[in-house]
Amino acid sequence: MSKTHPAEPVAELLAAGHRHFGENRVQEAAGKYPDLKARYPDLRLHLIGPLQTNKVRQAVELFDIIETLDRPKLAKALSDEMARTGRNIPCLIEVNIGAEPQKAGIAPEETAVFLQSCRTEWKLDIAGLMCIPPAGEDPEPHFRRLKSLADDLGLSHLSMGMSGDYERAIACGAGEIRVGTALFGSRPSL
Ligand SMILES: *Cc1c(COP(=O)(O)O)cnc(C)c1O
């Protein structure tokens, strides 16, 4: 996760062979990544942050995977844009794994129905699930719950784990971890 960090450390990681990067804001990514993508065509840029429907056009153009598909309105907007442009990028469903009222994401018990709609109604390529466990709680039960939900749904790709808990996420079945601080150092506080 390279959010808030400038292009230079990203370029260093690219030179070292790393290819997958995440950003949480379309605007910030649009400033940083087009040049890097031109230099490294196999760079894969992940959107991991809230996506407003008015930014969908830009997001589909710039990102290679959307990890924060969190509501039907967004699914419809992504579907329309992908049909319009012919650019079909995979998505992960963001699951509100701790059932936190203030947090984005599909409720665990509603994920099966949402997945079905994404595929049949909106023709989206759903590659897996993503979650951000509740802050201040042991993340492991949440990781395990996401893994078992994905198994039930026949989905293999799991995005979970950050700098503080990625080893445990991998032990629970993460295929993708989202590491910022451990790679780039701490972010400037806002
Ligand atoms: C910033 C961010 C991360 C990375 O967090 P670190 O603790 O810096 O590794 C992971 N996931 C999401 C959704 C983020 O926004």
mmCIF file of N, CA and C in Angstrom, residues 13-148:
data_model
loop_
_atom_site.group_PDB
_atom_site.id
_atom_site.type_symbol
_atom_site.label_atom_id
_atom_site.label_comp_id
_atom_site.label_asym_id
_atom_site.label_seq_id
_atom_site.Cartn_x
_atom_site.Cartn_y
_atom_site.Cartn_z
ATOM 1 N N LEU A 13 10.988 -0.093 -5.441
ATOM 2 C CA LEU A 13 10.447 -1.452 -5.299
ATOM 3 C C LEU A 13 10.211 -2.089 -6.668
ATOM 4 N N LEU A 14 9.782 -1.284 -7.631
ATOM 5 C CA LEU A 14 9.595 -1.805 -8.993
ATOM 6 C C LEU A 14 10.929 -2.289 -9.550
ATOM 7 N N ALA A 15 11.973 -1.505 -9.330
ATOM 8 C CA ALA A 15 13.299 -1.894 -9.825
ATOM 9 C C ALA A 15 13.761 -3.190 -9.154
ATOM 10 N N ALA A 16 13.316 -3.394 -7.911
ATOM 11 C CA ALA A 16 13.691 -4.617 -7.189
ATOM 12 C C ALA A 16 12.814 -5.809 -7.588
ATOM 13 N N GLY A 17 11.803 -5.571 -8.434
ATOM 14 C CA GLY A 17 11.013 -6.687 -8.945
ATOM 15 C C GLY A 17 9.583 -6.774 -8.431
ATOM 16 N N HIS A 18 9.213 -5.895 -7.489
ATOM 17 C CA HIS A 18 7.845 -5.943 -6.966
ATOM 18 C C HIS A 18 6.879 -5.368 -8.003
ATOM 19 N N ARG A 19 5.705 -5.983 -8.125
ATOM 20 C CA ARG A 19 4.790 -5.532 -9.176
ATOM 21 C C ARG A 19 3.391 -5.141 -8.701
ATOM 22 N N HIS A 20 2.986 -5.553 -7.507
ATOM 23 C CA HIS A 20 1.624 -5.257 -7.052
ATOM 24 C C HIS A 20 1.640 -4.109 -6.050
ATOM 25 N N PHE A 21 0.846 -3.088 -6.335
ATOM 26 C CA PHE A 21 0.787 -1.916 -5.464
ATOM 27 C C PHE A 21 -0.669 -1.552 -5.218
ATOM 28 N N GLY A 22 -0.930 -0.983 -4.036
ATOM 29 C CA GLY A 22 -2.287 -0.580 -3.692
ATOM 30 C C GLY A 22 -2.343 0.898 -3.360
ATOM 31 N N GLU A 23 -3.466 1.497 -3.732
ATOM 32 C CA GLU A 23 -3.746 2.891 -3.373
ATOM 33 C C GLU A 23 -5.183 2.964 -2.878
ATOM 34 N N ASN A 24 -5.468 3.932 -2.004
ATOM 35 C CA ASN A 24 -6.841 4.023 -1.496
ATOM 36 C C ASN A 24 -7.619 5.218 -2.054
ATOM 37 N N ARG A 25 -6.971 6.068 -2.840
ATOM 38 C CA ARG A 25 -7.681 7.200 -3.441
ATOM 39 C C ARG A 25 -7.378 7.292 -4.930
ATOM 40 N N VAL A 26 -8.440 7.418 -5.706
ATOM 41 C CA VAL A 26 -8.293 7.482 -7.162
ATOM 42 C C VAL A 26 -7.420 8.674 -7.549
ATOM 43 N N GLN A 27 -7.687 9.805 -6.930
ATOM 44 C CA GLN A 27 -6.983 11.035 -7.285
ATOM 45 C C GLN A 27 -5.475 10.915 -7.055
ATOM 46 N N GLU A 28 -5.125 10.404 -5.898
ATOM 47 C CA GLU A 28 -3.708 10.257 -5.572
ATOM 48 C C GLU A 28 -3.027 9.274 -6.531
ATOM 49 N N ALA A 29 -3.695 8.176 -6.808
ATOM 50 C CA ALA A 29 -3.128 7.184 -7.721
ATOM 51 C C ALA A 29 -2.971 7.760 -9.124
ATOM 52 N N ALA A 30 -3.924 8.597 -9.521
ATOM 53 C CA ALA A 30 -3.878 9.183 -10.868
ATOM 54 C C ALA A 30 -2.697 10.124 -11.021
ATOM 55 N N GLY A 31 -2.235 10.689 -9.917
ATOM 56 C CA GLY A 31 -1.077 11.558 -9.985
ATOM 57 C C GLY A 31 0.235 10.786 -10.008
ATOM 58 N N LYS A 32 0.241 9.616 -9.410
ATOM 59 C CA LYS A 32 1.484 8.892 -9.162
ATOM 60 C C LYS A 32 1.758 7.797 -10.186
ATOM 61 N N TYR A 33 0.713 7.101 -10.625
ATOM 62 C CA TYR A 33 0.950 5.825 -11.294
ATOM 63 C C TYR A 33 1.006 5.796 -12.822
ATOM 64 N N PRO A 34 0.379 6.722 -13.551
ATOM 65 C CA PRO A 34 0.445 6.574 -15.017
ATOM 66 C C PRO A 34 1.875 6.486 -15.551
ATOM 67 N N ASP A 35 2.801 7.299 -15.058
ATOM 68 C CA ASP A 35 4.194 7.230 -15.527
ATOM 69 C C ASP A 35 4.825 5.891 -15.176
ATOM 70 N N LEU A 36 4.567 5.430 -13.940
ATOM 71 C CA LEU A 36 5.157 4.160 -13.505
ATOM 72 C C LEU A 36 4.597 3.001 -14.330
ATOM 73 N N LYS A 37 3.306 3.077 -14.649
ATOM 74 C CA LYS A 37 2.693 2.008 -15.450
ATOM 75 C C LYS A 37 3.253 2.013 -16.874
ATOM 76 N N ALA A 38 3.575 3.198 -17.366
ATOM 77 C CA ALA A 38 4.156 3.270 -18.711
ATOM 78 C C ALA A 38 5.545 2.620 -18.720
ATOM 79 N N ARG A 39 6.279 2.793 -17.616
ATOM 80 C CA ARG A 39 7.624 2.205 -17.545
ATOM 81 C C ARG A 39 7.587 0.719 -17.239
ATOM 82 N N TYR A 40 6.581 0.301 -16.487
ATOM 83 C CA TYR A 40 6.469 -1.114 -16.100
ATOM 84 C C TYR A 40 5.068 -1.604 -16.482
ATOM 85 N N PRO A 41 4.902 -2.067 -17.720
ATOM 86 C CA PRO A 41 3.557 -2.471 -18.177
ATOM 87 C C PRO A 41 2.953 -3.612 -17.361
ATOM 88 N N ASP A 42 3.781 -4.384 -16.661
ATOM 89 C CA ASP A 42 3.220 -5.478 -15.864
ATOM 90 C C ASP A 42 2.942 -5.056 -14.412
ATOM 91 N N LEU A 43 3.057 -3.777 -14.111
ATOM 92 C CA LEU A 43 2.641 -3.280 -12.786
ATOM 93 C C LEU A 43 1.144 -3.537 -12.620
ATOM 94 N N ARG A 44 0.750 -4.014 -11.443
ATOM 95 C CA ARG A 44 -0.672 -4.254 -11.176
ATOM 96 C C ARG A 44 -1.113 -3.357 -10.034
ATOM 97 N N LEU A 45 -2.018 -2.444 -10.348
ATOM 98 C CA LEU A 45 -2.447 -1.455 -9.368
ATOM 99 C C LEU A 45 -3.805 -1.849 -8.779
ATOM 100 N N HIS A 46 -3.856 -1.924 -7.452
ATOM 101 C CA HIS A 46 -5.067 -2.346 -6.743
ATOM 102 C C HIS A 46 -5.742 -1.129 -6.111
ATOM 103 N N LEU A 47 -7.029 -0.976 -6.335
ATOM 104 C CA LEU A 47 -7.769 0.040 -5.579
ATOM 105 C C LEU A 47 -8.284 -0.600 -4.305
ATOM 106 N N ILE A 48 -7.827 -0.052 -3.180
ATOM 107 C CA ILE A 48 -8.222 -0.580 -1.873
ATOM 108 C C ILE A 48 -8.662 0.609 -1.042
ATOM 109 N N GLY A 49 -9.856 1.074 -1.307
ATOM 110 C CA GLY A 49 -10.385 2.223 -0.590
ATOM 111 C C GLY A 49 -11.772 2.518 -1.111
ATOM 112 N N PRO A 50 -12.516 3.341 -0.393
ATOM 113 C CA PRO A 50 -13.898 3.634 -0.793
ATOM 114 C C PRO A 50 -13.947 4.254 -2.189
ATOM 115 N N LEU A 51 -14.832 3.749 -3.031
ATOM 116 C CA LEU A 51 -14.949 4.268 -4.401
ATOM 117 C C LEU A 51 -16.323 4.892 -4.594
ATOM 118 N N GLN A 52 -16.308 6.192 -4.896
ATOM 119 C CA GLN A 52 -17.567 6.886 -5.200
ATOM 120 C C GLN A 52 -17.922 6.620 -6.657
ATOM 121 N N THR A 53 -19.211 6.559 -6.936
ATOM 122 C CA THR A 53 -19.602 6.197 -8.301
ATOM 123 C C THR A 53 -19.141 7.251 -9.319
ATOM 124 N N ASN A 54 -18.976 8.501 -8.906
ATOM 125 C CA ASN A 54 -18.506 9.502 -9.877
ATOM 126 C C ASN A 54 -17.016 9.367 -10.208
ATOM 127 N N LYS A 55 -16.333 8.459 -9.526
ATOM 128 C CA LYS A 55 -14.914 8.211 -9.835
ATOM 129 C C LYS A 55 -14.717 6.870 -10.549
ATOM 130 N N VAL A 56 -15.815 6.202 -10.860
ATOM 131 C CA VAL A 56 -15.718 4.855 -11.425
ATOM 132 C C VAL A 56 -15.012 4.873 -12.783
ATOM 133 N N ARG A 57 -15.291 5.878 -13.590
ATOM 134 C CA ARG A 57 -14.702 5.926 -14.927
ATOM 135 C C ARG A 57 -13.173 5.960 -14.835
ATOM 136 N N GLN A 58 -12.692 6.864 -13.996
ATOM 137 C CA GLN A 58 -11.248 7.003 -13.808
ATOM 138 C C GLN A 58 -10.647 5.738 -13.183
ATOM 139 N N ALA A 59 -11.373 5.158 -12.251
ATOM 140 C CA ALA A 59 -10.857 3.976 -11.546
ATOM 141 C C ALA A 59 -10.701 2.787 -12.495
ATOM 142 N N VAL A 60 -11.694 2.577 -13.345
ATOM 143 C CA VAL A 60 -11.629 1.433 -14.267
ATOM 144 C C VAL A 60 -10.496 1.612 -15.271
ATOM 145 N N GLU A 61 -10.221 2.856 -15.616
ATOM 146 C CA GLU A 61 -9.133 3.124 -16.555
ATOM 147 C C GLU A 61 -7.764 2.855 -15.924
ATOM 148 N N LEU A 62 -7.624 3.236 -14.661
ATOM 149 C CA LEU A 62 -6.302 3.254 -14.025
ATOM 150 C C LEU A 62 -5.947 1.969 -13.274
ATOM 151 N N PHE A 63 -6.930 1.379 -12.603
ATOM 152 C CA PHE A 63 -6.634 0.242 -11.721
ATOM 153 C C PHE A 63 -6.774 -1.076 -12.473
ATOM 154 N N ASP A 64 -6.119 -2.101 -11.919
ATOM 155 C CA ASP A 64 -6.169 -3.429 -12.520
ATOM 156 C C ASP A 64 -7.048 -4.385 -11.727
ATOM 157 N N ILE A 65 -7.367 -4.000 -10.507
ATOM 158 C CA ILE A 65 -8.313 -4.767 -9.689
ATOM 159 C C ILE A 65 -8.925 -3.814 -8.667
ATOM 160 N N ILE A 66 -10.223 -3.987 -8.418
ATOM 161 C CA ILE A 66 -10.933 -3.178 -7.427
ATOM 162 C C ILE A 66 -11.216 -4.101 -6.240
ATOM 163 N N GLU A 67 -10.653 -3.764 -5.085
ATOM 164 C CA GLU A 67 -10.793 -4.663 -3.925
ATOM 165 C C GLU A 67 -11.901 -4.257 -2.973
ATOM 166 N N THR A 68 -12.544 -3.143 -3.266
ATOM 167 C CA THR A 68 -13.495 -2.600 -2.294
ATOM 168 C C THR A 68 -14.880 -2.453 -2.909
ATOM 169 N N LEU A 69 -15.333 -3.522 -3.537
ATOM 170 C CA LEU A 69 -16.711 -3.565 -4.034
ATOM 171 C C LEU A 69 -17.606 -3.818 -2.823
ATOM 172 N N ASP A 70 -18.342 -2.783 -2.421
ATOM 173 C CA ASP A 70 -19.007 -2.832 -1.117
ATOM 174 C C ASP A 70 -20.505 -2.533 -1.145
ATOM 175 N N ARG A 71 -21.073 -2.347 -2.350
ATOM 176 C CA ARG A 71 -22.509 -2.057 -2.382
ATOM 177 C C ARG A 71 -23.065 -2.244 -3.791
ATOM 178 N N PRO A 72 -24.372 -2.523 -3.894
ATOM 179 C CA PRO A 72 -24.973 -2.779 -5.204
ATOM 180 C C PRO A 72 -24.843 -1.599 -6.167
ATOM 181 N N LYS A 73 -24.978 -0.392 -5.680
ATOM 182 C CA LYS A 73 -24.903 0.767 -6.571
ATOM 183 C C LYS A 73 -23.539 0.847 -7.264
ATOM 184 N N LEU A 74 -22.492 0.515 -6.519
ATOM 185 C CA LEU A 74 -21.148 0.518 -7.094
ATOM 186 C C LEU A 74 -20.988 -0.626 -8.100
ATOM 187 N N ALA A 75 -21.542 -1.770 -7.777
ATOM 188 C CA ALA A 75 -21.474 -2.916 -8.694
ATOM 189 C C ALA A 75 -22.120 -2.555 -10.030
ATOM 190 N N LYS A 76 -23.258 -1.901 -9.970
ATOM 191 C CA LYS A 76 -23.962 -1.496 -11.188
ATOM 192 C C LYS A 76 -23.128 -0.490 -11.975
ATOM 193 N N ALA A 77 -22.543 0.481 -11.286
ATOM 194 C CA ALA A 77 -21.740 1.508 -11.961
ATOM 195 C C ALA A 77 -20.495 0.892 -12.600
ATOM 196 N N LEU A 78 -19.843 -0.027 -11.897
ATOM 197 C CA LEU A 78 -18.663 -0.696 -12.455
ATOM 198 C C LEU A 78 -19.061 -1.524 -13.677
ATOM 199 N N SER A 79 -20.174 -2.208 -13.554
ATOM 200 C CA SER A 79 -20.655 -3.031 -14.647
ATOM 201 C C SER A 79 -20.922 -2.184 -15.891
ATOM 202 N N ASP A 80 -21.595 -1.067 -15.711
ATOM 203 C CA ASP A 80 -21.903 -0.179 -16.848
ATOM 204 C C ASP A 80 -20.623 0.332 -17.497
ATOM 205 N N GLU A 81 -19.672 0.724 -16.663
ATOM 206 C CA GLU A 81 -18.428 1.284 -17.201
ATOM 207 C C GLU A 81 -17.605 0.215 -17.933
ATOM 208 N N MET A 82 -17.570 -0.986 -17.372
ATOM 209 C CA MET A 82 -16.802 -2.051 -18.029
ATOM 210 C C MET A 82 -17.462 -2.444 -19.350
ATOM 211 N N ALA A 83 -18.782 -2.438 -19.386
ATOM 212 C CA ALA A 83 -19.476 -2.746 -20.637
ATOM 213 C C ALA A 83 -19.207 -1.648 -21.666
ATOM 214 N N ARG A 84 -19.189 -0.417 -21.213
ATOM 215 C CA ARG A 84 -18.988 0.722 -22.116
ATOM 216 C C ARG A 84 -17.591 0.695 -22.732
ATOM 217 N N THR A 85 -16.587 0.366 -21.905
ATOM 218 C CA THR A 85 -15.208 0.456 -22.376
ATOM 219 C C THR A 85 -14.655 -0.878 -22.860
ATOM 220 N N GLY A 86 -15.298 -1.975 -22.487
ATOM 221 C CA GLY A 86 -14.747 -3.288 -22.816
ATOM 222 C C GLY A 86 -13.564 -3.672 -21.941
ATOM 223 N N ARG A 87 -13.270 -2.849 -20.938
ATOM 224 C CA ARG A 87 -12.162 -3.183 -20.028
ATOM 225 C C ARG A 87 -12.742 -3.877 -18.794
ATOM 226 N N ASN A 88 -12.523 -5.182 -18.718
ATOM 227 C CA ASN A 88 -13.088 -5.963 -17.616
ATOM 228 C C ASN A 88 -12.023 -6.268 -16.589
ATOM 229 N N ILE A 89 -12.085 -5.620 -15.453
ATOM 230 C CA ILE A 89 -11.091 -5.882 -14.424
ATOM 231 C C ILE A 89 -11.757 -6.636 -13.272
ATOM 232 N N PRO A 90 -11.009 -7.530 -12.634
ATOM 233 C CA PRO A 90 -11.598 -8.294 -11.534
ATOM 234 C C PRO A 90 -11.880 -7.417 -10.309
ATOM 235 N N CYS A 91 -12.784 -7.896 -9.481
ATOM 236 C CA CYS A 91 -13.140 -7.191 -8.246
ATOM 237 C C CYS A 91 -13.107 -8.175 -7.081
ATOM 238 N N LEU A 92 -12.866 -7.642 -5.909
ATOM 239 C CA LEU A 92 -13.059 -8.397 -4.672
ATOM 240 C C LEU A 92 -14.222 -7.767 -3.928
ATOM 241 N N ILE A 93 -15.035 -8.585 -3.313
ATOM 242 C CA ILE A 93 -16.114 -8.075 -2.474
ATOM 243 C C ILE A 93 -15.539 -7.747 -1.100
ATOM 244 N N GLU A 94 -15.765 -6.523 -0.672
ATOM 245 C CA GLU A 94 -15.355 -6.142 0.686
ATOM 246 C C GLU A 94 -16.436 -6.609 1.656
ATOM 247 N N VAL A 95 -16.033 -7.451 2.597
ATOM 248 C CA VAL A 95 -16.980 -7.987 3.578
ATOM 249 C C VAL A 95 -16.772 -7.254 4.905
ATOM 250 N N ASN A 96 -17.859 -6.782 5.460
ATOM 251 C CA ASN A 96 -17.821 -6.123 6.780
ATOM 252 C C ASN A 96 -17.791 -7.226 7.836
ATOM 253 N N ILE A 97 -16.605 -7.792 7.990
ATOM 254 C CA ILE A 97 -16.465 -9.070 8.695
ATOM 255 C C ILE A 97 -16.785 -8.951 10.185
ATOM 256 N N GLY A 98 -16.582 -7.762 10.757
ATOM 257 C CA GLY A 98 -16.905 -7.577 12.165
ATOM 258 C C GLY A 98 -18.297 -7.006 12.382
ATOM 259 N N ALA A 99 -19.099 -6.931 11.301
ATOM 260 C CA ALA A 99 -20.459 -6.362 11.376
ATOM 261 C C ALA A 99 -20.458 -5.027 12.112
ATOM 262 N N GLU A 100 -19.516 -4.154 11.748
ATOM 263 C CA GLU A 100 -19.439 -2.841 12.385
ATOM 264 C C GLU A 100 -20.390 -1.872 11.675
ATOM 265 N N PRO A 101 -21.265 -1.224 12.428
ATOM 266 C CA PRO A 101 -22.274 -0.368 11.790
ATOM 267 C C PRO A 101 -21.679 0.766 10.951
ATOM 268 N N GLN A 102 -20.521 1.300 11.376
ATOM 269 C CA GLN A 102 -19.964 2.459 10.663
ATOM 270 C C GLN A 102 -19.100 2.045 9.477
ATOM 271 N N LYS A 103 -18.864 0.765 9.306
ATOM 272 C CA LYS A 103 -17.894 0.334 8.300
ATOM 273 C C LYS A 103 -18.551 -0.106 7.000
ATOM 274 N N ALA A 104 -17.847 0.194 5.898
ATOM 275 C CA ALA A 104 -18.338 -0.229 4.585
ATOM 276 C C ALA A 104 -18.222 -1.740 4.455
ATOM 277 N N GLY A 105 -18.928 -2.277 3.475
ATOM 278 C CA GLY A 105 -18.795 -3.692 3.177
ATOM 279 C C GLY A 105 -20.130 -4.407 3.226
ATOM 280 N N ILE A 106 -20.143 -5.569 2.640
ATOM 281 C CA ILE A 106 -21.333 -6.414 2.611
ATOM 282 C C ILE A 106 -21.346 -7.256 3.887
ATOM 283 N N ALA A 107 -22.499 -7.368 4.504
ATOM 284 C CA ALA A 107 -22.609 -8.196 5.706
ATOM 285 C C ALA A 107 -22.274 -9.645 5.345
ATOM 286 N N PRO A 108 -21.578 -10.352 6.253
ATOM 287 C CA PRO A 108 -21.201 -11.740 5.916
ATOM 288 C C PRO A 108 -22.387 -12.584 5.444
ATOM 289 N N GLU A 109 -23.524 -12.452 6.124
ATOM 290 C CA GLU A 109 -24.662 -13.302 5.771
ATOM 291 C C GLU A 109 -25.339 -12.870 4.464
ATOM 292 N N GLU A 110 -24.970 -11.697 3.940
ATOM 293 C CA GLU A 110 -25.542 -11.249 2.671
ATOM 294 C C GLU A 110 -24.594 -11.426 1.490
ATOM 295 N N THR A 111 -23.412 -11.951 1.787
ATOM 296 C CA THR A 111 -22.385 -12.012 0.738
ATOM 297 C C THR A 111 -22.764 -12.985 -0.379
ATOM 298 N N ALA A 112 -23.382 -14.103 -0.037
ATOM 299 C CA ALA A 112 -23.738 -15.088 -1.067
ATOM 300 C C ALA A 112 -24.705 -14.488 -2.087
ATOM 301 N N VAL A 113 -25.719 -13.789 -1.597
ATOM 302 C CA VAL A 113 -26.713 -13.190 -2.494
ATOM 303 C C VAL A 113 -26.084 -12.077 -3.332
ATOM 304 N N PHE A 114 -25.225 -11.277 -2.693
ATOM 305 C CA PHE A 114 -24.561 -10.201 -3.420
ATOM 306 C C PHE A 114 -23.650 -10.771 -4.515
ATOM 307 N N LEU A 115 -22.912 -11.826 -4.172
ATOM 308 C CA LEU A 115 -22.026 -12.466 -5.159
ATOM 309 C C LEU A 115 -22.836 -12.937 -6.367
ATOM 310 N N GLN A 116 -23.958 -13.549 -6.085
ATOM 311 C CA GLN A 116 -24.824 -14.048 -7.153
ATOM 312 C C GLN A 116 -25.281 -12.913 -8.071
ATOM 313 N N SER A 117 -25.688 -11.791 -7.469
ATOM 314 C CA SER A 117 -26.125 -10.641 -8.276
ATOM 315 C C SER A 117 -24.965 -10.076 -9.087
ATOM 316 N N CYS A 118 -23.796 -10.004 -8.473
ATOM 317 C CA CYS A 118 -22.624 -9.474 -9.183
ATOM 318 C C CYS A 118 -22.366 -10.276 -10.448
ATOM 319 N N ARG A 119 -22.557 -11.588 -10.334
ATOM 320 C CA ARG A 119 -22.233 -12.435 -11.475
ATOM 321 C C ARG A 119 -23.355 -12.464 -12.503
ATOM 322 N N THR A 120 -24.577 -12.642 -12.054
ATOM 323 C CA THR A 120 -25.649 -12.842 -13.032
ATOM 324 C C THR A 120 -26.200 -11.516 -13.544
ATOM 325 N N GLU A 121 -26.413 -10.582 -12.638
ATOM 326 C CA GLU A 121 -27.047 -9.319 -13.035
ATOM 327 C C GLU A 121 -26.041 -8.344 -13.625
ATOM 328 N N TRP A 122 -24.843 -8.270 -13.002
ATOM 329 C CA TRP A 122 -23.874 -7.237 -13.405
ATOM 330 C C TRP A 122 -22.679 -7.797 -14.166
ATOM 331 N N LYS A 123 -22.609 -9.104 -14.326
ATOM 332 C CA LYS A 123 -21.548 -9.743 -15.138
ATOM 333 C C LYS A 123 -20.140 -9.346 -14.689
ATOM 334 N N LEU A 124 -19.959 -9.210 -13.400
ATOM 335 C CA LEU A 124 -18.643 -8.830 -12.885
ATOM 336 C C LEU A 124 -17.799 -10.074 -12.615
ATOM 337 N N ASP A 125 -16.500 -9.907 -12.790
ATOM 338 C CA ASP A 125 -15.549 -10.978 -12.496
ATOM 339 C C ASP A 125 -15.140 -10.845 -11.026
ATOM 340 N N ILE A 126 -15.759 -11.654 -10.179
ATOM 341 C CA ILE A 126 -15.470 -11.583 -8.748
ATOM 342 C C ILE A 126 -14.401 -12.629 -8.416
ATOM 343 N N ALA A 127 -13.221 -12.118 -8.033
ATOM 344 C CA ALA A 127 -12.087 -13.014 -7.826
ATOM 345 C C ALA A 127 -11.971 -13.496 -6.384
ATOM 346 N N GLY A 128 -12.623 -12.800 -5.456
ATOM 347 C CA GLY A 128 -12.485 -13.212 -4.064
ATOM 348 C C GLY A 128 -13.046 -12.189 -3.106
ATOM 349 N N LEU A 129 -12.562 -12.260 -1.874
ATOM 350 C CA LEU A 129 -13.079 -11.417 -0.788
ATOM 351 C C LEU A 129 -11.951 -10.636 -0.129
ATOM 352 N N MET A 130 -12.335 -9.508 0.454
ATOM 353 C CA MET A 130 -11.383 -8.660 1.162
ATOM 354 C C MET A 130 -12.027 -8.250 2.478
ATOM 355 N N CYS A 131 -11.228 -8.077 3.536
ATOM 356 C CA CYS A 131 -11.789 -7.557 4.777
ATOM 357 C C CYS A 131 -10.772 -6.732 5.546
ATOM 358 N N ILE A 132 -11.302 -5.867 6.391
ATOM 359 C CA ILE A 132 -10.514 -5.094 7.357
ATOM 360 C C ILE A 132 -11.145 -5.379 8.720
ATOM 361 N N PRO A 133 -10.511 -6.225 9.541
ATOM 362 C CA PRO A 133 -11.113 -6.562 10.839
ATOM 363 C C PRO A 133 -11.238 -5.328 11.733
ATOM 364 N N PRO A 134 -12.132 -5.385 12.704
ATOM 365 C CA PRO A 134 -12.310 -4.253 13.626
ATOM 366 C C PRO A 134 -10.995 -3.888 14.315
ATOM 367 N N ALA A 135 -10.737 -2.580 14.396
ATOM 368 C CA ALA A 135 -9.523 -2.116 15.064
ATOM 369 C C ALA A 135 -9.571 -2.505 16.536
ATOM 370 N N GLY A 136 -8.443 -2.854 17.083
ATOM 371 C CA GLY A 136 -8.362 -3.125 18.507
ATOM 372 C C GLY A 136 -8.868 -4.487 18.928
ATOM 373 N N GLU A 137 -9.216 -5.320 17.945
ATOM 374 C CA GLU A 137 -9.645 -6.685 18.284
ATOM 375 C C GLU A 137 -8.629 -7.672 17.733
ATOM 376 N N ASP A 138 -8.583 -8.851 18.297
ATOM 377 C CA ASP A 138 -7.779 -9.925 17.737
ATOM 378 C C ASP A 138 -8.297 -10.195 16.312
ATOM 379 N N PRO A 139 -7.456 -10.016 15.298
ATOM 380 C CA PRO A 139 -7.963 -10.185 13.927
ATOM 381 C C PRO A 139 -8.184 -11.635 13.515
ATOM 382 N N GLU A 140 -7.577 -12.562 14.252
ATOM 383 C CA GLU A 140 -7.579 -13.947 13.759
ATOM 384 C C GLU A 140 -8.956 -14.565 13.574
ATOM 385 N N PRO A 141 -9.881 -14.405 14.546
ATOM 386 C CA PRO A 141 -11.207 -14.976 14.319
ATOM 387 C C PRO A 141 -11.874 -14.385 13.075
ATOM 388 N N HIS A 142 -11.584 -13.110 12.784
ATOM 389 C CA HIS A 142 -12.166 -12.465 11.599
ATOM 390 C C HIS A 142 -11.536 -13.009 10.319
ATOM 391 N N PHE A 143 -10.213 -13.219 10.351
ATOM 392 C CA PHE A 143 -9.544 -13.825 9.191
ATOM 393 C C PHE A 143 -10.116 -15.217 8.932
ATOM 394 N N ARG A 144 -10.292 -15.971 10.024
ATOM 395 C CA ARG A 144 -10.779 -17.340 9.847
ATOM 396 C C ARG A 144 -12.212 -17.337 9.312
ATOM 397 N N ARG A 145 -12.979 -16.370 9.757
ATOM 398 C CA ARG A 145 -14.368 -16.280 9.304
ATOM 399 C C ARG A 145 -14.419 -15.934 7.813
ATOM 400 N N LEU A 146 -13.543 -15.024 7.372
ATOM 401 C CA LEU A 146 -13.521 -14.674 5.950
ATOM 402 C C LEU A 146 -13.102 -15.884 5.121
ATOM 403 N N LYS A 147 -12.119 -16.618 5.625
ATOM 404 C CA LYS A 147 -11.652 -17.818 4.910
ATOM 405 C C LYS A 147 -12.776 -18.835 4.773
ATOM 406 N N SER A 148 -13.519 -19.039 5.838
ATOM 407 C CA SER A 148 -14.570 -20.058 5.760
ATOM 408 C C SER A 148 -15.720 -19.588 4.864
#
